[in-house]
XYZ file of C-alpha atoms in Angstrom:
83
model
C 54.708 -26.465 -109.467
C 53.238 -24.386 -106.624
C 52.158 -26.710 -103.346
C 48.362 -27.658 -103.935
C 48.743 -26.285 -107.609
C 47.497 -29.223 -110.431
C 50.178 -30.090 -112.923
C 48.498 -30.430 -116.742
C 48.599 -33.998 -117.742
C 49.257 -32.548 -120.731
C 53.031 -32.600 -122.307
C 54.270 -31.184 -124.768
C 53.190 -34.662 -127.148
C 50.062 -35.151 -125.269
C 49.300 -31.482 -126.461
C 50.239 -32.366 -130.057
C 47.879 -35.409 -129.468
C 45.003 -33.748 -128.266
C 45.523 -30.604 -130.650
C 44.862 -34.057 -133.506
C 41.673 -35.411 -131.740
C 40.341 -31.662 -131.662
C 41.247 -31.443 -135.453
C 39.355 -34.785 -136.212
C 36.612 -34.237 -134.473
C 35.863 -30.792 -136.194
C 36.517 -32.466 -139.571
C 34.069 -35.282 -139.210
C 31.515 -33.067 -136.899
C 31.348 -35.470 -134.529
C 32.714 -36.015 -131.314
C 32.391 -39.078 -129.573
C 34.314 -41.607 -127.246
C 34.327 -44.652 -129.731
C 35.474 -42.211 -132.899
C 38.527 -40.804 -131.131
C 39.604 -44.973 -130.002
C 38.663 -45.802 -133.543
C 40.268 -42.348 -135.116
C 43.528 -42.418 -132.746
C 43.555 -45.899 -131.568
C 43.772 -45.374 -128.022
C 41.325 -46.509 -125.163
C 37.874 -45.387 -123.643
C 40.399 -43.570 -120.768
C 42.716 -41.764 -123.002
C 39.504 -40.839 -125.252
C 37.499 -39.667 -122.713
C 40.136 -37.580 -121.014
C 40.230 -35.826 -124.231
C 36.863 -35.275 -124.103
C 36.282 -34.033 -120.541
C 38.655 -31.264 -121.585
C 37.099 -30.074 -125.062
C 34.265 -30.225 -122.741
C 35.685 -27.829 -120.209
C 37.303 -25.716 -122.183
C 33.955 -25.352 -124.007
C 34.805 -26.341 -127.107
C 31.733 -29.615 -126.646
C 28.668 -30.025 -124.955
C 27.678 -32.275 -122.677
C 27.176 -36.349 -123.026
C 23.959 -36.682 -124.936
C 22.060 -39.528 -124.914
C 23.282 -40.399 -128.686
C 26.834 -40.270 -127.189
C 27.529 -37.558 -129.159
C 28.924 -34.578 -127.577
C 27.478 -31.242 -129.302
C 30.149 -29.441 -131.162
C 29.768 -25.732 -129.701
C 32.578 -23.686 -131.546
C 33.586 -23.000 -134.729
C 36.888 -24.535 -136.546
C 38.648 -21.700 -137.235
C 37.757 -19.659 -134.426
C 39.561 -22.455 -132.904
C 42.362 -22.583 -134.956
C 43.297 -19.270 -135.058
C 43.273 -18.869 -131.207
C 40.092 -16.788 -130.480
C 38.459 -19.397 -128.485
């Protein structure tokens, strides 16, 4: 890693992990913090890390007040790479 460059917290599992949360949160239409610690039974941290970066990637909107975060892409755009 370059001086001052960010390493991805991401691994090669953690990708694989998040790649799952993306996946059930399409299925279900839904994305929010207490359905991936419910779906993937991790905690409010690890959930909404996973969440910040659908949301910066662009994948989700921003918190709502219903704590739902806005799905903004379509499935298999997604899955086939064109997002």
């Amino acid at each position: 890693v370059q001086a001052g460059a960010m390493e991805s917290p991401f691994d090669e599992s953690a990708e694989e992990f998040y790649q799952e949360a993306v996946t059930r949160c399409f299925e279900q239409d839904t994305c929010r913090i207490s359905f991936l610690q419910r779906q993937l039974s991790i905690d409010f941290a690890q959930a909404a890390a996973v969440i910040e970066r659908m949301e910066s990637e662009g994948l989700v909107g921003p918190y709502s007040g219903s704590g739902n975060h806005e799905i903004l892409v379509n499935y298999d755009d997604w899955r086939a790479g064109r997002i």
